Short mmCIF file of C-alpha atoms in Angstrom, two decimals:
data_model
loop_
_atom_site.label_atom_id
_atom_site.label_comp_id
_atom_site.label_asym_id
_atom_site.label_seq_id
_atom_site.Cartn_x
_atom_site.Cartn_y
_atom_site.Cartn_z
CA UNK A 53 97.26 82.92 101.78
CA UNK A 54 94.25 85.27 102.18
CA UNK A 55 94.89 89.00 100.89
CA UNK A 56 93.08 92.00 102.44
CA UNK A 57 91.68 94.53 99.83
CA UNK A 58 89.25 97.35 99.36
CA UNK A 59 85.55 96.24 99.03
CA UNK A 60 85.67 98.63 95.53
CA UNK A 61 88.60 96.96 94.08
CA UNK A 62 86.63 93.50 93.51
CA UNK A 63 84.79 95.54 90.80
CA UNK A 64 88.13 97.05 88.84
CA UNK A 65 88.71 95.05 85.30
CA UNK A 66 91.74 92.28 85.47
CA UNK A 67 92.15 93.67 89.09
CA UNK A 68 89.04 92.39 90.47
CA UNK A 69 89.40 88.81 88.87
CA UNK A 70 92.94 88.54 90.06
CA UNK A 71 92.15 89.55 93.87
CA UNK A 72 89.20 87.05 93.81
CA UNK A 73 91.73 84.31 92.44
CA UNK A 74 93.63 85.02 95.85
CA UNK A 75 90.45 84.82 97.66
CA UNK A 76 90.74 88.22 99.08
CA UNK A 77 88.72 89.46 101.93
CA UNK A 78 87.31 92.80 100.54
CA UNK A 79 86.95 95.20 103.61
CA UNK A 80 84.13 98.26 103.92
CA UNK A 81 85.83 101.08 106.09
CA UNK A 82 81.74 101.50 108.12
CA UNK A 83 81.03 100.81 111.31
CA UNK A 84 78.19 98.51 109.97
CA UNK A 85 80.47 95.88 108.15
CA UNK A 86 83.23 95.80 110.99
CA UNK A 87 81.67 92.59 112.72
CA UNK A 88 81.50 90.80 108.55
CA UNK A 89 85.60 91.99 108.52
CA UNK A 90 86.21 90.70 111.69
CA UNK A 91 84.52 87.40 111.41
CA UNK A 92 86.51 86.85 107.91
CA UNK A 93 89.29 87.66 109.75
CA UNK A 94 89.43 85.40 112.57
CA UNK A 95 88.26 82.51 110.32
CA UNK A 96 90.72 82.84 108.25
CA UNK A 97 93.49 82.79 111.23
CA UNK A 98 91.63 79.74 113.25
CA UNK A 99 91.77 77.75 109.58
CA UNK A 100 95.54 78.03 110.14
CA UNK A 101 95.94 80.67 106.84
CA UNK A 102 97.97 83.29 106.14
CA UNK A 103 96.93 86.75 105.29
CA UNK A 104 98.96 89.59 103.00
CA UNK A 105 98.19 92.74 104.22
CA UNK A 106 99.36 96.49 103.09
CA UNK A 107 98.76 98.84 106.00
CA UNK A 108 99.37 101.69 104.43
CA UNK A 109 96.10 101.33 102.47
CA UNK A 110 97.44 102.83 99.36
CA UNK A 111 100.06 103.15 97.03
CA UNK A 112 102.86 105.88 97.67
CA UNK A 113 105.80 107.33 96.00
CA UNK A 114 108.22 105.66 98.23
CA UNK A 115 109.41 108.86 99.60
CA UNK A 116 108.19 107.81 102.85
CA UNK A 117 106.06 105.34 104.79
CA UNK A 118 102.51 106.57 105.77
CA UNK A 119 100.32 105.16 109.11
CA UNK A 120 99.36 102.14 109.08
CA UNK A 121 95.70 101.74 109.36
CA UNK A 122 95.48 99.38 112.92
CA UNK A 123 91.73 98.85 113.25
CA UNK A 124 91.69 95.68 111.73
CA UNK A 125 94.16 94.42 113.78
CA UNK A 126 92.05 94.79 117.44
CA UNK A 127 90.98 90.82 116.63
CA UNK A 128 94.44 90.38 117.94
CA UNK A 129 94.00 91.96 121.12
CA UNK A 130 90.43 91.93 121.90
CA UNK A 131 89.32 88.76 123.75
CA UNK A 132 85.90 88.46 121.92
CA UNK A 133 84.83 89.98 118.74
CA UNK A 134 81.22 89.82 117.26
CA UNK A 135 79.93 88.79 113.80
CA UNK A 136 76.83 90.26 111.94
CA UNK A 137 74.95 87.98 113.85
CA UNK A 138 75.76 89.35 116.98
CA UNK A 139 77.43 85.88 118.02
CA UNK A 140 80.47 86.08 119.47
CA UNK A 141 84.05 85.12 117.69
CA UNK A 142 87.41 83.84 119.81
CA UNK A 143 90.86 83.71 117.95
CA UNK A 144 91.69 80.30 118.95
CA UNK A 145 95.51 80.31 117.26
CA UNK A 146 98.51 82.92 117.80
CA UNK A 147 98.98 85.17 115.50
CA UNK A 148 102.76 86.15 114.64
CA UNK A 149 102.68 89.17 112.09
CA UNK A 150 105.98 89.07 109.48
CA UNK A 151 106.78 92.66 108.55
CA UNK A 152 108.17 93.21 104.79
CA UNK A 153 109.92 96.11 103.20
CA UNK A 154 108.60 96.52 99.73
CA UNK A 155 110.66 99.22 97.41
CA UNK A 156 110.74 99.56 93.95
CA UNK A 157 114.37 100.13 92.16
CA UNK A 158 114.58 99.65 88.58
CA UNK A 159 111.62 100.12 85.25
CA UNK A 160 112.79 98.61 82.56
CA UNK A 161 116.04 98.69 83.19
CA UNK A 162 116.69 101.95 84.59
CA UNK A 163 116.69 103.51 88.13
CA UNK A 164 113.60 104.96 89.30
CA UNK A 165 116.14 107.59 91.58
CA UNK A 166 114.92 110.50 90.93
CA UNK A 167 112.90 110.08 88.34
CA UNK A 168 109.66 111.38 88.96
CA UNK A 169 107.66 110.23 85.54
CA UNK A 170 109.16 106.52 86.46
CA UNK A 171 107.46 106.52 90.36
CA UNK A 172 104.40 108.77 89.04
CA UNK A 173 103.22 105.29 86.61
CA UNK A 174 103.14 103.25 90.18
CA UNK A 175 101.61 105.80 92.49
CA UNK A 176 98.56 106.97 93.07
CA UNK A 177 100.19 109.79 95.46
CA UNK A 178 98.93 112.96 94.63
CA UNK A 179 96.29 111.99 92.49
CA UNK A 180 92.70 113.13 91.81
CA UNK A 181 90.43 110.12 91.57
CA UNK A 182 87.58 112.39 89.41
CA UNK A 183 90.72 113.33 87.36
CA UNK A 184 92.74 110.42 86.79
CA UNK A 185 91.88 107.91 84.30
CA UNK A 186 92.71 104.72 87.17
CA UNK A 187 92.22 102.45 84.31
CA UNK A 188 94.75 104.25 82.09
CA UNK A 189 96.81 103.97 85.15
CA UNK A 190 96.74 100.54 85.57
CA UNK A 191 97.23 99.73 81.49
CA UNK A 192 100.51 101.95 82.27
CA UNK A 193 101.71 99.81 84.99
CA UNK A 194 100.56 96.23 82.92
CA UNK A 195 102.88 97.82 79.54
CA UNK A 196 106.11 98.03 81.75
CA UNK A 197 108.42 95.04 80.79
CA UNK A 198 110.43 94.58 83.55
CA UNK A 199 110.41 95.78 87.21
CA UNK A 200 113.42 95.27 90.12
CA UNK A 201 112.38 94.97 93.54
CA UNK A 202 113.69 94.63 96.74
CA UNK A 203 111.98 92.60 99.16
CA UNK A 204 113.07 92.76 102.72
CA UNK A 205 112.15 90.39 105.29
CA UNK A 206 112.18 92.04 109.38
CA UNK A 207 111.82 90.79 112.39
CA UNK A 208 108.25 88.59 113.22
CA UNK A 209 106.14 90.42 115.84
CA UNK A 210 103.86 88.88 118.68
CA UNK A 211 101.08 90.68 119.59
CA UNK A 212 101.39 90.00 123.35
CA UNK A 213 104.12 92.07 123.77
CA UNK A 214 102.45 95.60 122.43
CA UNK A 215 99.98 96.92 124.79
CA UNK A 216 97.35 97.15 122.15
CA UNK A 217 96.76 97.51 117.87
CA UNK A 218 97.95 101.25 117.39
CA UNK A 219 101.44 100.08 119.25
CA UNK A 220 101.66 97.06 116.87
CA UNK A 221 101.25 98.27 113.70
CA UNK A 222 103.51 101.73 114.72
CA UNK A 223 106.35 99.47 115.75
CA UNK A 224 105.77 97.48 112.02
CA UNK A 225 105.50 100.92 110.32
CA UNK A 226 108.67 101.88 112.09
CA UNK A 227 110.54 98.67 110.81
CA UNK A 228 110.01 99.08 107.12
CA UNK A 229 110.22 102.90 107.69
CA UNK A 230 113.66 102.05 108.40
CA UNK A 231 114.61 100.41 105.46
CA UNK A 232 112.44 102.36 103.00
CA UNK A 233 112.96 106.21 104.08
CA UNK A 234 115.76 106.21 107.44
CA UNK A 235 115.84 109.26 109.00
CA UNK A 236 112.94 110.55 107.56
CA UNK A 237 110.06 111.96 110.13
CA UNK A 238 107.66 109.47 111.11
CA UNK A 239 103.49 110.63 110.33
CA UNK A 240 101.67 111.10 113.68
CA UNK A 241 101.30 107.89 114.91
CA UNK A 242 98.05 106.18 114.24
CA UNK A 243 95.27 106.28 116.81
CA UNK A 244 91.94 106.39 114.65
CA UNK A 245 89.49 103.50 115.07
CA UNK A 246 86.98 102.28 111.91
CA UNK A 247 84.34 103.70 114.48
CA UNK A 248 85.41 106.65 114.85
CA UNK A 249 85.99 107.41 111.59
CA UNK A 250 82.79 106.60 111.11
CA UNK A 251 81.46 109.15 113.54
CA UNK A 252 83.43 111.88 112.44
CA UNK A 253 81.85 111.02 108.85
CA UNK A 254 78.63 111.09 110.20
CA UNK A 255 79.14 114.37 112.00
CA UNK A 256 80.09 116.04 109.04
CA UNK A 257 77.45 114.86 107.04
CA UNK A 258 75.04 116.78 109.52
CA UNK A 259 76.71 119.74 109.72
#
């Protein structure tokens, strides 16, 4: 299996290495390198492989289940993408998407219920990037001797019967939302594309 990561994560120490071990497809969030995404994308689906994929972009403190990001995922609903080249890319295979709930019980033994110090060491919620040391972070997470977690497998989802990406990946968010954090509020749901983030960037940038 592929796994989908941030293009600046191929550059962290031990992190990098490991994510180009699992032949990750490092992603820009620019308008410019959507066709290069796309193209690894749909290769990597016609060649028959599997890709690992966190949607919510981040790490959290499990108090509840943020957007998931659905760009990407309009090579499952578009008829024909486009590479760098400008030459045009069909998915040829059909693409089932496997939802997992991902929560984090025990640290070393004890119950991370609660315990704010125990979820602080694996999030990044709430965090400063200029502040935080991420590599201190990540030696914190690497010195922890044991870890419980519960993986929960949901129901597979077809793309052909959502009306389009944003549906999709709000239905997914709402499965593992369900397991992770019921009853909690759902986020609004997600309707930002990678080009319009882009544009809103842009405009800033000029005002």
């Amino acid at each position: 299996a592929n796994f989908l990561g941030k293009y600046s994560a191929q550059n962290l120490p031990v992190i990098g290495a490991i994510g180009k071990s699992f032949k990750t497809i490092y992603i820009k969030r620019t308008k410019e390198y959507t066709p290069q995404v796309h193209e690894d994308l749909i290769n990597t689906f016609n060649e028959n492989r599997n890709l690992v994929y966190f949607p919510e972009g981040t790490v959290t403190d499990g108090e509840n289940v943020l957007q998931f990001k659905a760009g990407l995922m309009s090579v499952l609903f578009d008829e024909v993408s486009h590479n760098m080249a400008g030459e045009e890319l069909r998915l040829e295979k059909d693409v089932v998407l496997q939802p997992f709930a991902i929560k984090l019980t025990h640290v070393d033994g004890k119950s991370v219920e609660g315990d704010i110090e125990l979820i602080r060491r694996f999030s990044l919620a709430g965090r400063d990037p200029a502040q935080d040391d991420l590599i201190k972070h990540i030696w914190e997470v690497f010195k922890t001797k044991s870890m419980r977690i519960e993986l929960t497998g949901l129901s597979p989802m077809k793309p052909s019967d959502y009306k389009d990406q944003f549906e999709f990946m709000n239905a997914a968010r709402q499965q593992v939302a369900d397991v992770i954090a019921p009853g909690k509020p759902a986020p609004p749901p997600h309707k930002i594309e990678i080009e319009d983030i882009e544009k809103t960037s842009s405009a800033q940038n000029d005002n």
